[in-house]
Coordinates of C-alpha atoms in Angstrom, one line a residue:
Chain A
M1 CA -59.0 13.7 28.9
D2 CA -56.4 11.2 27.8
V3 CA -55.7 7.5 28.9
K4 CA -52.6 7.8 29.5
Y5 CA -53.3 10.4 33.1
I6 CA -56.1 7.7 33.9
L7 CA -53.6 4.6 33.8
P8 CA -51.5 5.4 36.7
F9 CA -55.0 5.6 39.0
L10 CA -55.8 1.9 38.0
E11 CA -52.5 0.5 38.2
S12 CA -52.2 2.3 41.6
I13 CA -55.4 0.3 42.8
K14 CA -54.3 -2.6 41.6
S15 CA -50.5 -2.4 43.1
V16 CA -52.0 -1.4 46.5
L17 CA -54.6 -4.0 47.3
E18 CA -51.2 -6.4 45.9
Q19 CA -49.9 -4.7 48.8
F20 CA -52.5 -6.1 50.9
G21 CA -52.3 -9.7 49.4
V22 CA -55.2 -9.1 47.2
D23 CA -54.1 -10.3 43.3
Q24 CA -57.9 -10.6 41.8
V25 CA -57.7 -7.0 40.3
K26 CA -59.5 -6.3 36.6
R27 CA -60.3 -4.0 34.7
G28 CA -64.1 -3.2 33.9
Q29 CA -65.9 -1.1 31.5
L30 CA -65.1 2.8 31.0
A31 CA -67.9 5.4 30.5
K32 CA -67.9 9.0 30.7
N33 CA -70.4 11.3 32.8
H34 CA -70.9 14.8 33.9
I35 CA -73.4 14.1 36.4
M36 CA -71.6 11.4 38.7
H37 CA -74.6 9.4 40.2
V38 CA -73.5 6.3 42.9
N39 CA -75.5 4.0 44.4
N40 CA -73.0 3.0 46.6
D41 CA -71.8 3.5 50.4
I42 CA -69.4 4.7 50.7
T43 CA -67.3 7.2 48.3
A44 CA -64.1 8.3 49.0
V45 CA -63.0 12.0 47.3
V46 CA -59.0 12.8 46.9
G47 CA -58.3 15.8 44.7
V48 CA -54.6 16.8 42.9
V49 CA -53.7 19.6 42.5
G50 CA -50.2 20.7 40.6
Q51 CA -49.6 19.9 37.2
V52 CA -51.9 17.9 36.5
R53 CA -55.8 19.2 38.7
G54 CA -59.1 17.5 39.9
N55 CA -60.7 14.7 41.5
I56 CA -60.6 10.7 42.1
A57 CA -63.3 9.1 43.4
Y58 CA -63.5 6.0 44.7
S59 CA -66.6 3.9 45.7
M60 CA -67.6 1.2 46.9
S61 CA -70.2 -1.0 48.9
E62 CA -70.1 -1.5 52.7
D63 CA -68.9 -4.9 52.5
T64 CA -66.6 -4.0 49.7
A65 CA -65.5 -1.3 52.1
Q66 CA -65.3 -3.4 54.9
R67 CA -64.0 -6.2 53.2
I68 CA -60.6 -3.8 52.2
V69 CA -60.1 -2.9 55.8
S70 CA -59.9 -6.5 56.9
A71 CA -56.6 -7.1 54.1
M72 CA -55.1 -3.4 55.1
M73 CA -55.2 -5.3 58.5
M74 CA -53.5 -8.4 57.9
G75 CA -56.9 -10.0 58.0
M76 CA -58.7 -8.9 60.5
P77 CA -62.4 -9.2 60.7
V78 CA -63.4 -6.5 60.3
I79 CA -67.9 -6.6 61.0
E80 CA -68.7 -2.8 60.6
L81 CA -67.1 0.4 59.9
D82 CA -66.5 2.4 62.6
E83 CA -64.2 4.9 63.2
M84 CA -60.7 3.3 62.5
G85 CA -62.3 2.1 59.2
R86 CA -63.4 4.4 58.4
S87 CA -59.9 5.9 58.5
A88 CA -58.0 3.1 56.8
I89 CA -60.7 3.5 53.8
G90 CA -59.4 7.2 53.7
E91 CA -56.2 6.3 53.9
F92 CA -56.8 3.6 51.7
A93 CA -57.9 6.2 48.7
N94 CA -54.9 8.7 49.8
M95 CA -52.2 5.5 49.2
V96 CA -53.9 4.7 46.0
T97 CA -54.4 8.9 44.3
G98 CA -50.6 9.0 46.3
N99 CA -49.1 6.1 44.1
A100 CA -50.6 7.7 41.3
S101 CA -49.1 10.6 41.5
I102 CA -45.7 8.9 41.7
L103 CA -46.3 7.7 38.6
L104 CA -47.3 10.7 37.2
S105 CA -44.6 12.1 38.1
N106 CA -42.0 10.4 36.7
S107 CA -43.8 10.9 33.2
G108 CA -43.1 14.7 34.6
L109 CA -46.2 16.1 35.7
E110 CA -45.4 17.1 39.4
V111 CA -48.6 16.8 41.4
D112 CA -49.2 17.0 44.9
V113 CA -52.5 15.1 46.8
T114 CA -55.4 16.4 49.2
P115 CA -57.0 15.6 51.8
P116 CA -59.1 12.9 51.3
S117 CA -63.0 12.9 52.5
I118 CA -64.7 9.6 52.8
I119 CA -69.4 10.7 51.6
F120 CA -71.5 7.9 53.5
G121 CA -75.3 7.4 52.0
R122 CA -77.8 5.7 49.1
N123 CA -78.2 7.4 46.1
V124 CA -76.6 10.4 46.2
F125 CA -75.7 12.5 42.8
F126 CA -72.5 13.7 42.6
I127 CA -70.0 16.3 39.6
I128 CA -66.5 16.4 40.8
S129 CA -65.6 18.6 38.2
T130 CA -66.2 20.7 35.4
V131 CA -65.3 18.4 32.6
D132 CA -66.7 14.7 32.0
T133 CA -65.3 12.0 34.5
I134 CA -64.4 9.0 33.0
K135 CA -65.9 5.8 35.4
I136 CA -63.7 2.4 35.5
D137 CA -65.2 -0.3 37.6
M138 CA -62.4 -2.2 39.0
E139 CA -63.8 -5.6 39.8
T140 CA -61.3 -6.9 43.0
S141 CA -62.0 -10.3 45.1
L142 CA -63.3 -7.9 47.2
G143 CA -65.9 -6.4 45.4
R144 CA -66.2 -4.0 42.9
I145 CA -64.5 -0.1 43.2
E146 CA -66.1 2.2 41.3
V147 CA -63.5 4.6 40.1
N148 CA -64.5 7.9 38.7
I149 CA -62.2 10.3 37.6
G150 CA -62.1 13.4 36.8
L151 CA -59.0 15.5 36.0
E152 CA -58.5 19.2 34.4
I153 CA -55.9 17.8 32.0
Chain B
M1 CA -71.3 49.6 16.7
I2 CA -71.6 47.4 19.6
K3 CA -68.9 45.7 21.1
R4 CA -68.1 42.1 21.1
I5 CA -67.4 40.2 24.6
L6 CA -65.1 36.7 24.7
L7 CA -66.1 35.0 27.8
V8 CA -63.3 32.0 28.6
D9 CA -64.5 30.1 31.9
D10 CA -64.7 26.2 32.7
S11 CA -67.9 26.9 35.3
P12 CA -71.3 27.6 33.4
I13 CA -72.7 29.4 35.7
I14 CA -69.9 32.5 35.5
H15 CA -71.1 32.2 31.8
R16 CA -74.7 32.8 32.7
L17 CA -73.9 35.7 34.9
L18 CA -71.3 37.5 32.6
R19 CA -74.2 36.9 30.0
K20 CA -77.4 38.7 32.2
T21 CA -74.4 41.8 33.2
L22 CA -73.5 42.0 29.7
E23 CA -76.1 42.2 27.5
S24 CA -78.5 43.7 30.1
N25 CA -75.3 46.8 29.7
G26 CA -75.8 46.4 25.8
Y27 CA -72.3 44.6 24.9
E28 CA -72.8 41.5 22.3
V29 CA -71.7 38.1 23.9
C30 CA -70.1 36.8 20.7
G31 CA -68.2 33.7 22.5
D32 CA -68.8 31.6 25.3
A33 CA -65.3 28.8 25.3
K34 CA -64.7 26.5 28.8
N35 CA -61.0 26.8 28.6
G36 CA -58.1 28.3 27.7
R37 CA -56.9 26.6 24.5
E38 CA -60.6 26.8 23.0
G39 CA -60.3 30.7 24.3
V40 CA -57.5 31.1 22.2
E41 CA -59.2 29.1 19.2
M42 CA -62.1 31.2 19.7
Y43 CA -60.6 34.7 19.6
K44 CA -58.7 33.6 16.1
S45 CA -62.3 32.7 14.7
L46 CA -64.3 35.4 16.1
K47 CA -62.1 38.5 16.6
P48 CA -63.5 40.2 19.4
D49 CA -63.1 43.7 21.0
L50 CA -62.7 41.9 24.5
V51 CA -62.1 39.1 26.6
F52 CA -63.0 38.2 29.5
M53 CA -60.5 35.5 30.9
D54 CA -60.6 33.3 33.9
I55 CA -57.0 31.5 35.1
T56 CA -58.3 28.0 36.6
M57 CA -59.4 25.9 33.6
P58 CA -58.8 22.7 32.2
I59 CA -56.7 21.8 29.3
M60 CA -55.1 25.3 29.4
D61 CA -55.3 27.7 31.9
G62 CA -55.8 31.5 31.4
L63 CA -52.4 32.9 32.3
E64 CA -51.0 30.7 29.4
A65 CA -54.5 31.2 26.9
A66 CA -53.4 35.2 27.5
K67 CA -49.8 34.5 26.4
L68 CA -51.2 33.1 23.2
I69 CA -53.5 35.5 22.7
K70 CA -51.5 38.8 22.9
E71 CA -49.2 36.9 21.1
L72 CA -51.1 36.8 17.7
D73 CA -52.7 40.0 18.5
P74 CA -50.6 42.3 20.8
Q75 CA -53.3 44.9 21.4
A76 CA -55.7 42.3 22.2
R77 CA -58.2 43.7 25.5
I78 CA -58.0 41.5 28.0
I79 CA -59.3 41.6 32.0
M80 CA -58.8 38.5 34.0
L81 CA -61.7 37.3 36.5
S82 CA -60.4 34.7 38.5
A83 CA -61.6 33.6 41.9
M84 CA -57.9 32.9 43.4
G85 CA -55.5 36.3 42.9
D86 CA -52.9 36.2 45.1
D87 CA -49.7 38.5 44.3
E88 CA -48.1 35.9 42.8
I89 CA -50.8 35.3 40.5
V90 CA -51.2 39.2 39.8
G91 CA -47.9 39.4 39.4
Q92 CA -48.3 37.0 36.8
A93 CA -51.1 37.9 35.5
K94 CA -49.0 41.8 35.2
E95 CA -46.0 40.4 32.9
L96 CA -48.2 39.5 30.3
G97 CA -50.0 43.0 29.8
I98 CA -52.9 41.9 31.0
D99 CA -55.2 45.2 31.3
I100 CA -56.9 44.4 34.4
F101 CA -57.6 41.6 37.1
L102 CA -60.8 41.3 38.6
K103 CA -61.0 38.8 41.4
K104 CA -64.4 36.9 42.1
P105 CA -67.6 37.9 42.5
F106 CA -68.3 40.2 40.5
D107 CA -71.3 42.9 40.1
D108 CA -72.4 44.7 36.8
Y109 CA -71.1 47.7 38.3
K110 CA -67.4 46.0 38.8
I111 CA -68.1 44.1 35.0
I112 CA -69.2 47.6 33.4
S113 CA -66.1 50.0 35.3
A114 CA -64.0 47.9 34.1
I115 CA -64.7 47.4 30.4
S116 CA -65.1 51.0 30.1
K117 CA -61.4 51.4 31.3
V118 CA -60.4 48.8 28.4
I119 CA -62.6 49.3 25.6
Chain C
M1 CA -52.2 33.3 62.9
D2 CA -53.5 29.6 63.2
I3 CA -57.1 30.9 64.2
D4 CA -56.9 32.7 61.2
L5 CA -56.7 29.7 59.6
Y6 CA -60.2 28.9 60.4
Q7 CA -62.0 32.2 60.9
I8 CA -61.5 33.9 57.5
F9 CA -63.4 31.4 56.0
G10 CA -66.5 32.6 57.9
T11 CA -65.5 36.2 56.4
S12 CA -65.3 35.1 52.7
T13 CA -68.5 33.4 52.8
K14 CA -70.7 36.0 54.6
N15 CA -69.3 38.3 52.5
I16 CA -69.8 36.7 49.7
I17 CA -73.2 35.6 49.9
K18 CA -73.7 39.4 50.3
E19 CA -72.0 40.8 47.4
M20 CA -73.5 38.3 45.0
L21 CA -77.1 37.4 47.0
D22 CA -77.7 40.8 48.9
L23 CA -78.8 37.8 51.7
D24 CA -77.2 38.7 55.1
I25 CA -76.5 35.5 56.6
K26 CA -77.1 35.7 61.1
G27 CA -74.7 33.9 63.6
M28 CA -71.7 31.9 61.6
D29 CA -69.3 34.1 64.9
S30 CA -67.9 30.8 66.1
L31 CA -66.5 27.9 65.1
K32 CA -67.0 24.4 67.6
E33 CA -65.1 21.1 67.1
E34 CA -66.6 18.6 65.0
P35 CA -67.0 15.0 66.6
G36 CA -65.6 14.0 63.3
E37 CA -69.1 13.0 61.6
I38 CA -70.8 15.5 59.8
H39 CA -74.7 14.8 58.5
S40 CA -74.9 16.5 55.5
M41 CA -78.4 18.9 55.9
G42 CA -79.1 18.9 52.0
V43 CA -76.5 20.5 49.2
S44 CA -72.6 20.1 50.5
S45 CA -69.7 21.4 48.6
I46 CA -66.1 20.9 49.5
I47 CA -63.1 22.4 47.7
T48 CA -59.3 20.7 49.4
F49 CA -55.6 22.8 48.6
A50 CA -52.3 21.8 49.2
G51 CA -49.9 24.2 49.6
T52 CA -47.1 25.0 52.4
R53 CA -50.1 22.9 54.4
K54 CA -52.9 20.8 53.1
G55 CA -57.0 21.7 54.0
R56 CA -60.4 21.1 52.9
L57 CA -63.5 23.6 53.2
L58 CA -67.3 22.3 53.4
I59 CA -70.2 24.3 52.5
D60 CA -73.7 22.8 53.4
M61 CA -77.0 24.3 52.8
E62 CA -80.1 23.4 53.4
P63 CA -82.0 22.6 50.7
G64 CA -84.3 26.2 50.7
L65 CA -80.5 28.1 50.3
A66 CA -79.1 25.9 47.7
L67 CA -82.8 26.8 45.5
Y68 CA -82.9 30.0 46.5
V69 CA -79.4 31.0 45.9
A70 CA -79.4 28.9 42.4
N71 CA -82.6 30.7 40.9
T72 CA -81.3 33.8 42.4
L73 CA -78.4 34.0 40.9
L74 CA -79.6 32.2 37.5
G75 CA -83.2 34.3 37.5
E76 CA -84.5 30.8 36.8
E77 CA -87.2 28.5 39.0
Y78 CA -85.4 25.1 40.0
D79 CA -87.3 22.9 42.3
N80 CA -85.6 19.8 42.7
I81 CA -82.0 20.8 44.1
K82 CA -80.4 17.1 42.2
N83 CA -80.6 19.1 39.4
Q84 CA -77.6 20.0 37.5
M85 CA -77.8 24.1 37.2
V86 CA -78.8 24.4 41.3
L87 CA -75.4 21.9 41.9
S88 CA -73.4 23.4 40.0
T89 CA -74.5 26.5 41.4
V90 CA -73.1 25.9 44.7
S91 CA -69.9 24.7 44.6
E92 CA -69.2 27.9 42.1
I93 CA -69.8 29.8 45.4
N94 CA -67.8 27.2 47.4
N95 CA -65.2 27.9 44.5
I96 CA -65.9 31.9 44.7
V97 CA -65.5 31.9 48.6
S98 CA -62.6 29.3 48.7
G99 CA -60.7 31.3 46.1
D100 CA -60.9 34.1 48.3
A101 CA -60.1 33.3 51.8
V102 CA -57.1 30.9 49.8
T103 CA -55.7 34.6 48.1
Q104 CA -55.8 36.1 51.6
L105 CA -53.9 33.0 53.1
N106 CA -51.3 33.0 50.7
N107 CA -50.7 36.9 50.8
S108 CA -50.8 36.6 54.5
Y109 CA -48.5 33.8 55.0
S110 CA -46.9 33.2 52.2
M111 CA -48.8 29.5 51.8
R112 CA -49.0 29.2 48.3
L113 CA -52.3 27.2 48.1
R114 CA -53.8 26.4 45.1
L115 CA -56.9 24.7 45.0
A116 CA -58.9 21.6 43.7
P117 CA -61.8 21.9 41.7
P118 CA -64.7 21.8 44.1
I119 CA -67.5 18.4 44.8
V120 CA -71.1 19.1 45.1
F121 CA -73.2 16.0 46.4
T122 CA -76.9 15.2 47.5
G123 CA -78.7 12.3 48.4
Q124 CA -80.1 10.6 51.7
D125 CA -78.8 10.4 54.7
V126 CA -75.7 12.0 53.7
I127 CA -72.7 11.4 56.5
I128 CA -69.4 13.4 55.3
S129 CA -66.2 12.1 57.3
I130 CA -62.9 13.4 56.8
P131 CA -60.3 10.7 58.5
K132 CA -58.0 11.7 61.2
I133 CA -58.2 15.6 60.8
S134 CA -60.2 17.3 63.6
S135 CA -62.2 20.4 62.2
L136 CA -64.3 23.0 63.2
S137 CA -67.2 24.1 62.2
S138 CA -70.1 27.1 61.8
W139 CA -73.6 27.8 60.9
G140 CA -75.3 30.6 59.9
D141 CA -79.1 31.2 59.6
T142 CA -81.0 33.3 56.4
D143 CA -84.2 33.7 55.9
Y144 CA -84.2 30.8 53.4
G145 CA -82.2 28.0 55.8
R146 CA -79.6 27.7 56.9
I147 CA -76.0 27.0 56.1
R148 CA -72.6 25.7 57.5
I149 CA -69.2 25.4 57.5
N150 CA -66.3 23.8 58.3
I151 CA -62.6 23.6 57.7
A152 CA -60.2 21.5 58.4
W153 CA -56.1 21.2 57.9
E154 CA -54.0 18.6 58.5
G155 CA -52.2 19.5 60.9
G156 CA -54.6 20.0 63.5
N157 CA -56.1 23.8 65.3
S158 CA -53.4 23.3 67.8

């Protein structure tokens, strides 16, 4: 998987979080995996179809998810992730992936984003692609977001 | 002579199932390619008697790979084996001169009777 | 058309499990609205698709059924559902079921749907939620454990 297809997703996390007033977003280590082992509480997965096909998973702790939802709701305190909060995390994943798909289309690749699914639970083993996935930790002032990208290109 | 068959599919499960079917019916699996590009490369080096080709795969899809193989060798024998098989996809495969289009799932009978029609 | 968009997945699931494994699924005849959250029974696989509409199929199996499916198809004796080949088998079943159902929907209703790759997962106390989309579930029983499918379409099931 060419890094030029990964950058739009990382750029998008940054720009979506910036829209909610979060300005500290740093890219951490990159790693390659086949089976993806997530020890976070929450994983939002979004698919893409079209000229690029694949899945992107965003994993985070419940605390981080609550802080993201709070930032999305202009600082409204969030003490538990209820249905509205889960919906907001799905929306966050959708926004990031949708934004990335616009960046991809600017470079000539038309893609469509599919509905997000949110998976709760610890110690979860995932396979999201028949190819290796690239894992990148995004360190933000709201906490770490682990991004796993499995694009079949 | 034992017929040599190249398998092109991104799913390790499909490779296992096809190999089981083919070997127990006296065919040789001469190569396992995980995507279309590998399939084209392996076609060149292995010169198989027949190719089983998936469609939706990373790096290069099966329609593109089948087209390249047919350009290299117009006599190439290719059976498409795909989970998706709507009119649009089957139409595209026909235009490429694909011998047979099979939709997954498959059993021994479906595979063996398709092979006997092309080689 | 609308109820067809849901029912076709149940029919494809039953047919494909029967064809690949010679295994009967009892039940799976009716669809019931899901109240939002789905508790995974063991191994779950999701395929999403997009065309003129967007949707998702979840296939959820009890551990015993997932192991039976993998062991029967591959001729192995796996005993751990975290095994990569077990997970990949459930994923492949979903790929074939979704491919079958979506092929029919494309041909009948020109929906031009394309599948994203399957995802599959297993873990402790896993809950799946799909925000903002109502979904319908259907349960079935086999000799080796239960299976559930859940179908969601954006724009609802009016």
